[in-house]
PDB file of C-alpha atoms and ligand atoms in Angstrom:
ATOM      1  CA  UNK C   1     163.579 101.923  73.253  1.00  0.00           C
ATOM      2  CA  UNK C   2     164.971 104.610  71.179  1.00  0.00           C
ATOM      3  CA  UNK C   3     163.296 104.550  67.597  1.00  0.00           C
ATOM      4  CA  UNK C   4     163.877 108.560  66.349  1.00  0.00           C
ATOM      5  CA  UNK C   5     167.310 109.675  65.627  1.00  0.00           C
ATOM      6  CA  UNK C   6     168.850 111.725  68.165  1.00  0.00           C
ATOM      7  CA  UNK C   7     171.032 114.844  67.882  1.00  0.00           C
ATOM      8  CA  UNK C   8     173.962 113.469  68.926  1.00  0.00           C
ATOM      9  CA  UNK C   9     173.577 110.694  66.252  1.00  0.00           C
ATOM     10  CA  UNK C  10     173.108 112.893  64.092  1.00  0.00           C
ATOM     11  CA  UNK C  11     175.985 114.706  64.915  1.00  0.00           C
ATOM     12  CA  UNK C  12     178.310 111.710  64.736  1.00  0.00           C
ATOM     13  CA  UNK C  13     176.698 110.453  61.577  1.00  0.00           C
ATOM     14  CA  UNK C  14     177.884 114.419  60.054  1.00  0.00           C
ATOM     15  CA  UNK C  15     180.993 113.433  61.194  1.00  0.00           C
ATOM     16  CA  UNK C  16     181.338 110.167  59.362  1.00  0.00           C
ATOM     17  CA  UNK C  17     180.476 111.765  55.981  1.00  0.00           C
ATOM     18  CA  UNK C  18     182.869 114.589  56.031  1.00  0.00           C
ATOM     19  CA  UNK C  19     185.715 112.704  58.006  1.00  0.00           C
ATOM     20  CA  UNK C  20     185.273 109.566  55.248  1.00  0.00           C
ATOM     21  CA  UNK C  21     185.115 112.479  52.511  1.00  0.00           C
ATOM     22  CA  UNK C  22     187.775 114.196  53.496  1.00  0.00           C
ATOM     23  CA  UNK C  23     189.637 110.823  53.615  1.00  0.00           C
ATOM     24  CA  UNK C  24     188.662 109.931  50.055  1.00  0.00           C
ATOM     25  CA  UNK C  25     190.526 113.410  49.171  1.00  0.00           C
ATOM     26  CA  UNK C  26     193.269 112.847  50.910  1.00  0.00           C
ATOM     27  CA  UNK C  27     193.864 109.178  49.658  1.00  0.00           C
ATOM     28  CA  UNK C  28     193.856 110.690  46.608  1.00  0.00           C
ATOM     29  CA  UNK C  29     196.177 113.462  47.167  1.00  0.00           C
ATOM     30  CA  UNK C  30     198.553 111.481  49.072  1.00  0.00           C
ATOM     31  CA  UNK C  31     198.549 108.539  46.606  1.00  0.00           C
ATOM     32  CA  UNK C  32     199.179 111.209  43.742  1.00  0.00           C
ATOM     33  CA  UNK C  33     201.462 109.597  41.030  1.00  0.00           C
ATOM     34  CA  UNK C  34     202.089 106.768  42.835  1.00  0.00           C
ATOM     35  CA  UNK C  35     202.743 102.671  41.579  1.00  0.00           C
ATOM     36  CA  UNK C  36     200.638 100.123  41.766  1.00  0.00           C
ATOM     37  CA  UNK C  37     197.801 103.035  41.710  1.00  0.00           C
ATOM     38  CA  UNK C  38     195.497 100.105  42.651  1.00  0.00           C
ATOM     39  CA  UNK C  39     195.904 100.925  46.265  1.00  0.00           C
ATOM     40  CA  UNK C  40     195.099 104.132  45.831  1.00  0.00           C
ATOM     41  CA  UNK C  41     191.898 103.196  44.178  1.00  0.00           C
ATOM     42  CA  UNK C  42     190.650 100.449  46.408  1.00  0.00           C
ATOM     43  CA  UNK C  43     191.329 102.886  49.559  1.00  0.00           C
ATOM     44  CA  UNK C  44     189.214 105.505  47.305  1.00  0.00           C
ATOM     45  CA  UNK C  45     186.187 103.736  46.970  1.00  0.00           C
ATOM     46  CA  UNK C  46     186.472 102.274  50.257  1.00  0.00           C
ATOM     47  CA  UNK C  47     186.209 106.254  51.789  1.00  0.00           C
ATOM     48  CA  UNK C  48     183.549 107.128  49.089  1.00  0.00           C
ATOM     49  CA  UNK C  49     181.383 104.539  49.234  1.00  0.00           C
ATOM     50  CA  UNK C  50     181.815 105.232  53.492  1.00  0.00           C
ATOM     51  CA  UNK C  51     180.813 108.933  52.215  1.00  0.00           C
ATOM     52  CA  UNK C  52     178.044 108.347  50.670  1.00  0.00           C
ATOM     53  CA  UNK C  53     176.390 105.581  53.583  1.00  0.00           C
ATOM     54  CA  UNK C  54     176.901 107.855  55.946  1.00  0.00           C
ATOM     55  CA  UNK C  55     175.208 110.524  54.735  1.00  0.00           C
ATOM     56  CA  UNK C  56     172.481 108.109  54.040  1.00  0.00           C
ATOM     57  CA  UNK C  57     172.352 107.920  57.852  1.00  0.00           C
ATOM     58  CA  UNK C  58     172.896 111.403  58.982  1.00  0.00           C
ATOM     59  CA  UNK C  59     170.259 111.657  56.312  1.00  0.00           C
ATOM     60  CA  UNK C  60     167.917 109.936  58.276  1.00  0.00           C
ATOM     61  CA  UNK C  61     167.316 107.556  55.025  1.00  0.00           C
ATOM     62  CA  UNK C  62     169.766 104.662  56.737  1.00  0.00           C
ATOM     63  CA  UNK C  63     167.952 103.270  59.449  1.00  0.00           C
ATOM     64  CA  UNK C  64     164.705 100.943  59.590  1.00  0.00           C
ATOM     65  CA  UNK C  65     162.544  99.567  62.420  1.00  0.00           C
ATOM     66  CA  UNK C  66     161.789  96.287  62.610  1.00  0.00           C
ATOM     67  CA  UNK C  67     158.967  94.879  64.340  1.00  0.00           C
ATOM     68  CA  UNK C  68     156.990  92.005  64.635  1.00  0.00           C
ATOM     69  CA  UNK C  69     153.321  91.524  66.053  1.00  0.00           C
ATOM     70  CA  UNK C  70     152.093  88.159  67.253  1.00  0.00           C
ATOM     71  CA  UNK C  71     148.050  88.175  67.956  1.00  0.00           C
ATOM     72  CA  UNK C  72     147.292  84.843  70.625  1.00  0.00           C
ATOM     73  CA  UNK C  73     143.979  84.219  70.628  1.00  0.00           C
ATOM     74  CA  UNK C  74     143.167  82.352  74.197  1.00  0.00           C
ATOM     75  CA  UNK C  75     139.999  81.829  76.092  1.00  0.00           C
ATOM     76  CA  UNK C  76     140.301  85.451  77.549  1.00  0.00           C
ATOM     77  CA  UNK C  77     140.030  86.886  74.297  1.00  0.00           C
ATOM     78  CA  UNK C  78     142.948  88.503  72.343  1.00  0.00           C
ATOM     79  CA  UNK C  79     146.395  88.969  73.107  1.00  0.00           C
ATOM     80  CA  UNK C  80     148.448  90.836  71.113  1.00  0.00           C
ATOM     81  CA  UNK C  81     152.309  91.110  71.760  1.00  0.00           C
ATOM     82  CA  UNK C  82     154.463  93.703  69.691  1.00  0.00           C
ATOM     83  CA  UNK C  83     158.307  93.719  69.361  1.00  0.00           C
ATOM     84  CA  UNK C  84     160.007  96.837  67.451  1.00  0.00           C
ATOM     85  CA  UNK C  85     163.843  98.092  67.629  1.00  0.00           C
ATOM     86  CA  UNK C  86     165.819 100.485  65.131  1.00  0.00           C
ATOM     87  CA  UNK C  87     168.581  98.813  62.745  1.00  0.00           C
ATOM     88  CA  UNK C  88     170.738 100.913  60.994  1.00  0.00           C
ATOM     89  CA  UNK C  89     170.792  99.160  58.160  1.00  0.00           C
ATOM     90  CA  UNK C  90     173.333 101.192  56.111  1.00  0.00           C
ATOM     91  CA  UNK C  91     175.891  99.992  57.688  1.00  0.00           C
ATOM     92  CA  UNK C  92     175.632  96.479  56.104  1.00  0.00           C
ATOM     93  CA  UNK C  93     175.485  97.815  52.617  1.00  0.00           C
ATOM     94  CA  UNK C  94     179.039 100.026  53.513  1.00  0.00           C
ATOM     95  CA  UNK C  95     180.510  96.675  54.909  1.00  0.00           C
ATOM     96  CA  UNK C  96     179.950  94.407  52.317  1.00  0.00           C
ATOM     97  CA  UNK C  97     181.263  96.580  49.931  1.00  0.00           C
ATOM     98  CA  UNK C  98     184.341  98.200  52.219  1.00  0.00           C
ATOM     99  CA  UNK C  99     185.524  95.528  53.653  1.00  0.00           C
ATOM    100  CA  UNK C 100     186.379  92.717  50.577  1.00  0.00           C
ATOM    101  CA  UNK C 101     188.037  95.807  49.527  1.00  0.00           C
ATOM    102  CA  UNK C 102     190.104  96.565  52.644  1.00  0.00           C
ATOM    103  CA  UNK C 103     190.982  92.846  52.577  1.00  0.00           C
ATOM    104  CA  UNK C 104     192.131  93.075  48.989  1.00  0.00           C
ATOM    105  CA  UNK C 105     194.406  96.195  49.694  1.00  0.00           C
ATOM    106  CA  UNK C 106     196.424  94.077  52.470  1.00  0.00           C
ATOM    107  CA  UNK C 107     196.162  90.972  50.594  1.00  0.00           C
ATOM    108  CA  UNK C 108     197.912  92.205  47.198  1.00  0.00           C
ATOM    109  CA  UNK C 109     200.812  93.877  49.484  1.00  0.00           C
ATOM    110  CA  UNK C 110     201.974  90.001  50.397  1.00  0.00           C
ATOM    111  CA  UNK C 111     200.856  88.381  46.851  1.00  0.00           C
ATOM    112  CA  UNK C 112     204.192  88.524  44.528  1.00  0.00           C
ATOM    113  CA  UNK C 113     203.098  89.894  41.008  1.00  0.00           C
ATOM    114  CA  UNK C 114     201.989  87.625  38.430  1.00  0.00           C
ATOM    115  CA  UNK C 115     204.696  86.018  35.931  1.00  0.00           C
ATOM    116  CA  UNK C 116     202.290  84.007  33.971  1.00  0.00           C
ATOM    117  CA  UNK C 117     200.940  81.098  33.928  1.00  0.00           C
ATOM    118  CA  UNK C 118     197.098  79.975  34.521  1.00  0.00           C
ATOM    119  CA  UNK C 119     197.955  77.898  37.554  1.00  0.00           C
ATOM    120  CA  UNK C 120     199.428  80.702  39.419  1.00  0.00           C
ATOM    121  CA  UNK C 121     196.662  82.779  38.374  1.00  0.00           C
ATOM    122  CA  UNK C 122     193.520  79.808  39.765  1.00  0.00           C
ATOM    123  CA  UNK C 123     195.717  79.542  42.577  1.00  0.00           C
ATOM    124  CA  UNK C 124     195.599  83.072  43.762  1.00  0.00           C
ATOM    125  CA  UNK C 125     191.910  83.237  42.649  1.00  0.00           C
ATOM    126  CA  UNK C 126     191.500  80.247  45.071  1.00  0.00           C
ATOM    127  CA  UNK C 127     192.496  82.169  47.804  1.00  0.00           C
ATOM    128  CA  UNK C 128     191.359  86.101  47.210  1.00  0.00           C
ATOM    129  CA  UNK C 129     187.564  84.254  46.877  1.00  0.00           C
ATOM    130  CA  UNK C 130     187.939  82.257  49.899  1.00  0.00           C
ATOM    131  CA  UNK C 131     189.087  85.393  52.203  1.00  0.00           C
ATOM    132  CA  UNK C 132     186.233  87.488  50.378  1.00  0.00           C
ATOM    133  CA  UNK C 133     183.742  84.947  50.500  1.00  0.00           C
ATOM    134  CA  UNK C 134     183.873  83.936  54.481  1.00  0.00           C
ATOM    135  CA  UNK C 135     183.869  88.352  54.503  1.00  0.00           C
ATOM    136  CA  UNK C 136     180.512  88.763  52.984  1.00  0.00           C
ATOM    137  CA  UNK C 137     179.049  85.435  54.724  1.00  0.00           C
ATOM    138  CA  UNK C 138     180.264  87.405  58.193  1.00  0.00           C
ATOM    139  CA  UNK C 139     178.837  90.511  57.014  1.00  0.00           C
ATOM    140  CA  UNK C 140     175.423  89.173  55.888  1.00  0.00           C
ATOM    141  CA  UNK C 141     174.904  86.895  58.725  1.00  0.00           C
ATOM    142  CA  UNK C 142     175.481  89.759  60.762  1.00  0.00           C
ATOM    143  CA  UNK C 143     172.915  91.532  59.440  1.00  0.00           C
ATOM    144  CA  UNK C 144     170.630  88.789  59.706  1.00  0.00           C
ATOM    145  CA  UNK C 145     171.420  88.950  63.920  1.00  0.00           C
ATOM    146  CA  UNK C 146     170.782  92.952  63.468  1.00  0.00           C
ATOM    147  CA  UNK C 147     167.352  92.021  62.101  1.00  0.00           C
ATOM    148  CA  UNK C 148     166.230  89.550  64.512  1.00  0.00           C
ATOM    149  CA  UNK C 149     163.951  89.998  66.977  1.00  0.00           C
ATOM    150  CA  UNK C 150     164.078  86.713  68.865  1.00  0.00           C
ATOM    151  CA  UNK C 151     167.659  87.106  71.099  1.00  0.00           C
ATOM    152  CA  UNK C 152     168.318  83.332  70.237  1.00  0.00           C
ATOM    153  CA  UNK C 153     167.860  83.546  66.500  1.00  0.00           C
ATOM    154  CA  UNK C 154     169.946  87.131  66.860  1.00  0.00           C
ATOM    155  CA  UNK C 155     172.765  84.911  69.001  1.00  0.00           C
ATOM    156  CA  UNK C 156     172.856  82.000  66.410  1.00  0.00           C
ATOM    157  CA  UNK C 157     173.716  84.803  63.446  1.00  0.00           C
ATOM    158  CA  UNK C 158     176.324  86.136  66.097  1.00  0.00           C
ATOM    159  CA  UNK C 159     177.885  82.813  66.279  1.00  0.00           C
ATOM    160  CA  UNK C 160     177.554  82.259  62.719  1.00  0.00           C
ATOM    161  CA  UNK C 161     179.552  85.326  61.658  1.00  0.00           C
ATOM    162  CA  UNK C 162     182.388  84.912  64.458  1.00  0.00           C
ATOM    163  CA  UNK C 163     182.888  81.658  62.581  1.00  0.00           C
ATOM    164  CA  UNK C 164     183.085  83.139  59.163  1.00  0.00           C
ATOM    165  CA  UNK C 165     185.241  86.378  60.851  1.00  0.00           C
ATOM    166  CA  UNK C 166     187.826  83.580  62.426  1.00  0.00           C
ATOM    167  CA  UNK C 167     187.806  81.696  59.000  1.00  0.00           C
ATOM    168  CA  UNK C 168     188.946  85.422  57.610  1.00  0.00           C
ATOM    169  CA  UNK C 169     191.875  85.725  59.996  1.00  0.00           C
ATOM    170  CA  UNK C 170     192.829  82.217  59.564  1.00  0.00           C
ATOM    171  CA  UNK C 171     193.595  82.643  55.974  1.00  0.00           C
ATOM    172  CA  UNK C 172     195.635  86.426  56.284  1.00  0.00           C
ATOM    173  CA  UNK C 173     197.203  85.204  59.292  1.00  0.00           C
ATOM    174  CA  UNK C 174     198.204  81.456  57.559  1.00  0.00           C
ATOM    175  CA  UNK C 175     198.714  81.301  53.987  1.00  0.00           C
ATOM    176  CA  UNK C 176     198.829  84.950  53.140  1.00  0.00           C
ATOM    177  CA  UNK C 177     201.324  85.845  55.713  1.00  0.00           C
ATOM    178  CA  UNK C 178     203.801  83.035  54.712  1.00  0.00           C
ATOM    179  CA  UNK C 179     203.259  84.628  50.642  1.00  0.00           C
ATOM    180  CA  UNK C 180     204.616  87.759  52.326  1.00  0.00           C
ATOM    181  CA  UNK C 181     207.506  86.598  54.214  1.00  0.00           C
ATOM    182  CA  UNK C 182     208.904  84.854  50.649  1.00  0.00           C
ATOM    183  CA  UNK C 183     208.765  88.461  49.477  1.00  0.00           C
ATOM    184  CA  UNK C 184     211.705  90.311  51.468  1.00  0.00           C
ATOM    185  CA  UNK C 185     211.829  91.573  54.455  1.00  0.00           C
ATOM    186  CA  UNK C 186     210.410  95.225  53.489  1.00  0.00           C
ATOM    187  CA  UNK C 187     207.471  93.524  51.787  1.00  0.00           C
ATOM    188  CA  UNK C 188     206.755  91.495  54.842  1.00  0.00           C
ATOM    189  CA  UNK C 189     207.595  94.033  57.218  1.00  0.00           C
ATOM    190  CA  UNK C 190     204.467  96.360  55.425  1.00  0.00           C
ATOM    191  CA  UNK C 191     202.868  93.155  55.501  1.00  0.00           C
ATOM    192  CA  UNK C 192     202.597  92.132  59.294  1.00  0.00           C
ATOM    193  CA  UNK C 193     202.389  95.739  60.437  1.00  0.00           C
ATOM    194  CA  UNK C 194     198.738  96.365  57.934  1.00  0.00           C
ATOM    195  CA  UNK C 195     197.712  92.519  59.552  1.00  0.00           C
ATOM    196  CA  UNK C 196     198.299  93.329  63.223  1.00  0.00           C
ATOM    197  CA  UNK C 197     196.563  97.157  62.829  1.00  0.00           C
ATOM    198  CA  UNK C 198     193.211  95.666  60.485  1.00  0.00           C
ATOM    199  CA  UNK C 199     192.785  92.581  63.322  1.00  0.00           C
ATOM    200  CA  UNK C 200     192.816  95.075  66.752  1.00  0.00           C
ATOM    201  CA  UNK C 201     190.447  97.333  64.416  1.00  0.00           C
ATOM    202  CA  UNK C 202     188.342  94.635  63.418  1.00  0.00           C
ATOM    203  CA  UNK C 203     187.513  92.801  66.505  1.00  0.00           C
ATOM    204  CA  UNK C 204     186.419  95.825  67.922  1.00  0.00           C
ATOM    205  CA  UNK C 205     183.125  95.671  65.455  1.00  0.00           C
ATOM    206  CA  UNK C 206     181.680  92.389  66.771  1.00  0.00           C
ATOM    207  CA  UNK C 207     182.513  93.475  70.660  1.00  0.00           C
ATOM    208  CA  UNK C 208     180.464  97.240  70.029  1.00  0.00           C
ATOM    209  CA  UNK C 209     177.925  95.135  68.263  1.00  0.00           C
ATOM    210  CA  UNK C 210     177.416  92.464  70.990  1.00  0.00           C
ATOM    211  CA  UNK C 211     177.705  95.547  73.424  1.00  0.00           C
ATOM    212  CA  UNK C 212     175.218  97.556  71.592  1.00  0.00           C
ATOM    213  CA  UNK C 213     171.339  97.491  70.750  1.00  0.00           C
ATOM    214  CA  UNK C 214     172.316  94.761  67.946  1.00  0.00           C
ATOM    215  CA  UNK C 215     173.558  92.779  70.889  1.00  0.00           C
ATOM    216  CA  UNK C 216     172.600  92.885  74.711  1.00  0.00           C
ATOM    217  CA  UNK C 217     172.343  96.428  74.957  1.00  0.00           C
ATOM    218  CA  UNK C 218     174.533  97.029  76.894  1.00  0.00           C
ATOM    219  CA  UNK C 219     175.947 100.597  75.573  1.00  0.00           C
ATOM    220  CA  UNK C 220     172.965 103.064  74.605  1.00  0.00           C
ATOM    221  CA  UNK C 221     172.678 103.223  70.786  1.00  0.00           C
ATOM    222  CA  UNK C 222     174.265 107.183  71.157  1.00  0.00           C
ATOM    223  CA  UNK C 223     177.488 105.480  72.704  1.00  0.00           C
ATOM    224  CA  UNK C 224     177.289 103.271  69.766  1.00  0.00           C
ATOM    225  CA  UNK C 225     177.031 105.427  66.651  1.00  0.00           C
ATOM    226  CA  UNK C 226     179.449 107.670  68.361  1.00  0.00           C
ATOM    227  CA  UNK C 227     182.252 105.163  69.295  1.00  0.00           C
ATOM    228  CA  UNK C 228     181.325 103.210  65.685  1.00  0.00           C
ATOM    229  CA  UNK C 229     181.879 106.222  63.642  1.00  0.00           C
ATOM    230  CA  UNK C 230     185.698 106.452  65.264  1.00  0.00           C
ATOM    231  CA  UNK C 231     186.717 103.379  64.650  1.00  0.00           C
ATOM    232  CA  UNK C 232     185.209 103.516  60.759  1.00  0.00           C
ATOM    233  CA  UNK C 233     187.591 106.502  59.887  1.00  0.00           C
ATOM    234  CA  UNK C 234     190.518 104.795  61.561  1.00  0.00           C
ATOM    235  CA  UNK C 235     189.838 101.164  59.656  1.00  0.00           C
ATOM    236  CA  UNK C 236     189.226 103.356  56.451  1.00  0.00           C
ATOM    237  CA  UNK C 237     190.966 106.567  56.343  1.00  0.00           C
ATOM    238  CA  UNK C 238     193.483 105.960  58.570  1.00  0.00           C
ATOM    239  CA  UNK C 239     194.023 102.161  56.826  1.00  0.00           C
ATOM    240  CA  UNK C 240     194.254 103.486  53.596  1.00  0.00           C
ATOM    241  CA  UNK C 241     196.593 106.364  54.455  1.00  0.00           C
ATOM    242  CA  UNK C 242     199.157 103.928  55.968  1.00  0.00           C
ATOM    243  CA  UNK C 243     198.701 101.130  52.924  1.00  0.00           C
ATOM    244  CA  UNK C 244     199.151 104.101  50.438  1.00  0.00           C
ATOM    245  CA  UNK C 245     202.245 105.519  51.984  1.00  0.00           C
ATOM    246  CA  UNK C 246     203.614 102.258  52.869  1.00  0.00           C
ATOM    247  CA  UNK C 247     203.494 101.078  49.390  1.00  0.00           C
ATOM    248  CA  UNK C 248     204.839 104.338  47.941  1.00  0.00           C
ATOM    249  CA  UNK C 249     207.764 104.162  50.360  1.00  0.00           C
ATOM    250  CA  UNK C 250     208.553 101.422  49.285  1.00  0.00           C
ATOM    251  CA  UNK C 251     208.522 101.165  45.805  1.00  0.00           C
ATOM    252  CA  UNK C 252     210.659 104.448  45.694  1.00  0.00           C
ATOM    253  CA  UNK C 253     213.247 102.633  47.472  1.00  0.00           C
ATOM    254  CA  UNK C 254     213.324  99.464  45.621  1.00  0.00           C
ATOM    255  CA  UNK C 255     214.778  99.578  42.056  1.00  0.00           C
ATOM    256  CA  UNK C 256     213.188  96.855  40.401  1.00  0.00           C
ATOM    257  CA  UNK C 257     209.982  97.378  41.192  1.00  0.00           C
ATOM    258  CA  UNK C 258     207.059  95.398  38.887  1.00  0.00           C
ATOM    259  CA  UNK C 259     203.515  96.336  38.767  1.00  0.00           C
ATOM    260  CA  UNK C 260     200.920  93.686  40.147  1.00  0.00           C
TER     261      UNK C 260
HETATM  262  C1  RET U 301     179.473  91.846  62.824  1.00  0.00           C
HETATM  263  C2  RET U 301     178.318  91.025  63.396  1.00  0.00           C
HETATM  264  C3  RET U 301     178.666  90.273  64.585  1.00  0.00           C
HETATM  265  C4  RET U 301     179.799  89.329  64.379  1.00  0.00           C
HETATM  266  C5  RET U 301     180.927  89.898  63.597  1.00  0.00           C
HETATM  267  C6  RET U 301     180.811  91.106  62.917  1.00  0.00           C
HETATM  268  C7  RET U 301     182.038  91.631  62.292  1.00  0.00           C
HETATM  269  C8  RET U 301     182.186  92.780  61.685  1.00  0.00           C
HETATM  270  C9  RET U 301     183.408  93.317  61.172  1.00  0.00           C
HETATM  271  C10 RET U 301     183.302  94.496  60.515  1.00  0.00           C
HETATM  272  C11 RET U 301     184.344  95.254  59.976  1.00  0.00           C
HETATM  273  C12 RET U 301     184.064  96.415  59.409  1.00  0.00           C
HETATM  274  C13 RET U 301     184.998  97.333  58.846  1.00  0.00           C
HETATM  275  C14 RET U 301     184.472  98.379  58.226  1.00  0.00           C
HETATM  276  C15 RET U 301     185.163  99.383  57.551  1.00  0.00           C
HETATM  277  O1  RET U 301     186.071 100.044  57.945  1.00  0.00           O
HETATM  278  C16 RET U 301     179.072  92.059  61.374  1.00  0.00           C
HETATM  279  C17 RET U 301     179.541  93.171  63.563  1.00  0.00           C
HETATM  280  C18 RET U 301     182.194  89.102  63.586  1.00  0.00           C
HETATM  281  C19 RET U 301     184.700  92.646  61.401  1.00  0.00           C
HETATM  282  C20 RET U 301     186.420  97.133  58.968  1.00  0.00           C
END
């Protein structure tokens, strides 16, 4: 069991905070004077609030051990059985914030801008909370399976937050894909390319976590921090850099272009 920090965690965790700093810069520089500056602000926060849980971690301040003694008395005298493992629990709080946000940067590429009207407006509400509400159920149960000790509570969370991850994809794959296809064929192009990039980076997370000490254990928790840290910048910095440009390409080349 591996309870301290290594160096190469640390390492990675250095990494993380500059690379997701760095990226927060660059969003910004990149996004400079650009239209529907909401993208560039959503893909902000989502590096700087990266930034700063990282650094939480490399830190040391991000991570928690959880364990769990159980005293049986019997006929022999005492028994005493103790369970402990390290959560990094920092994560969860960069999730829950980082990825609602990443969902509403590719959602408001495919939703047409608002012309009025209340029933438009409920409508859209009606889906935007729906996607962001199945996101933090899949992020919090998944921090409830982080947290368990018992492997059949942990695989019940696992189970839970697939659910509420498919329930995610349903709705940007379904009715949020067929918004952007009424939208033109740039706007839909932009659209499908964001989709297909966010769901190969996302369904990476629950495989390293079932793969990792959250899960079986599969891959030592150094493999982990280091492989987790990667794929971060890309769904982040790398996310945000394409949504940014995409969207500035694009309204330079259209004409009438309206603000969301
Ligand atoms: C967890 C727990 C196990 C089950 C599932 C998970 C999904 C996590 C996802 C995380 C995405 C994070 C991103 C972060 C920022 O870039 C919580 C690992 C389904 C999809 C994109």
């Amino acid at each position: 069991m591996e309870t301290i920090m290594t160096s190469s965690q640390e390492t990675w965790l250095w990494i993380g905070t500059a690379g997701m700093a760095l990226g927060a810069l660059a969003i910004q520089v990149v996004g400079h004077g650009m239209k529907e500056s909401h993208h560039r602000v959503t893909s902000f926060f989502v590096c700087a609030i990266a930034a700063c849980l990282y650094l939480l971690m490399a830190q040391g301040q991000g991570d928690i051990i959880v364990s769990k003694a159980s005293l049986a008395l019997t006929p022999l005298g005492v028994g005493a059985d103790i369970s402990a493992k390290l959560v990094y629990f920092a994560r969860y709080i960069d999730w829950v914030f980082t990825t609602p946000l990443l969902l509403i940067g590719l959602v408001t590429v495919a939703l047409k801008p608002l012309t009025g009207g209340g029933e438009q407006t409920r409508e859209r509400l009606g889906l935007i909370g729906g996607i962001i509400g199945a996101d933090v159920m899949m992020i919090l149960t998944g921090l409830f399976g982080a947290l368990s000790l018992d492997s059949t509570h942990k695989y019940v969370w696992f189970i839970v937050s697939c659910g509420f991850f498919l329930a995610v994809l349903a709705l940007i794959w379904g009715p949020v894909r067929a918004t952007a296809a009424e939208q033109g064929a740039e706007t839909a192009a932009l659209y499908n390319k964001l989709l297909a990039i966010l769901t190969v980076l996302w369904f990476i997370y629950p495989i390293l976590w079932i793969l990792g000490t959250e899960g079986t254990g599969a891959i030592s928790l150094n493999t982990e921090v280091a492989v987790f840290t990667i794929i971060d910048l890309t769904a982040k910095v790398g996310f945000g850099l394409l949504l940014v440009t995409g969207i500035k390409k694009m309204s330079g080349s259209s004409a009438a272009t309206t603000n969301a």
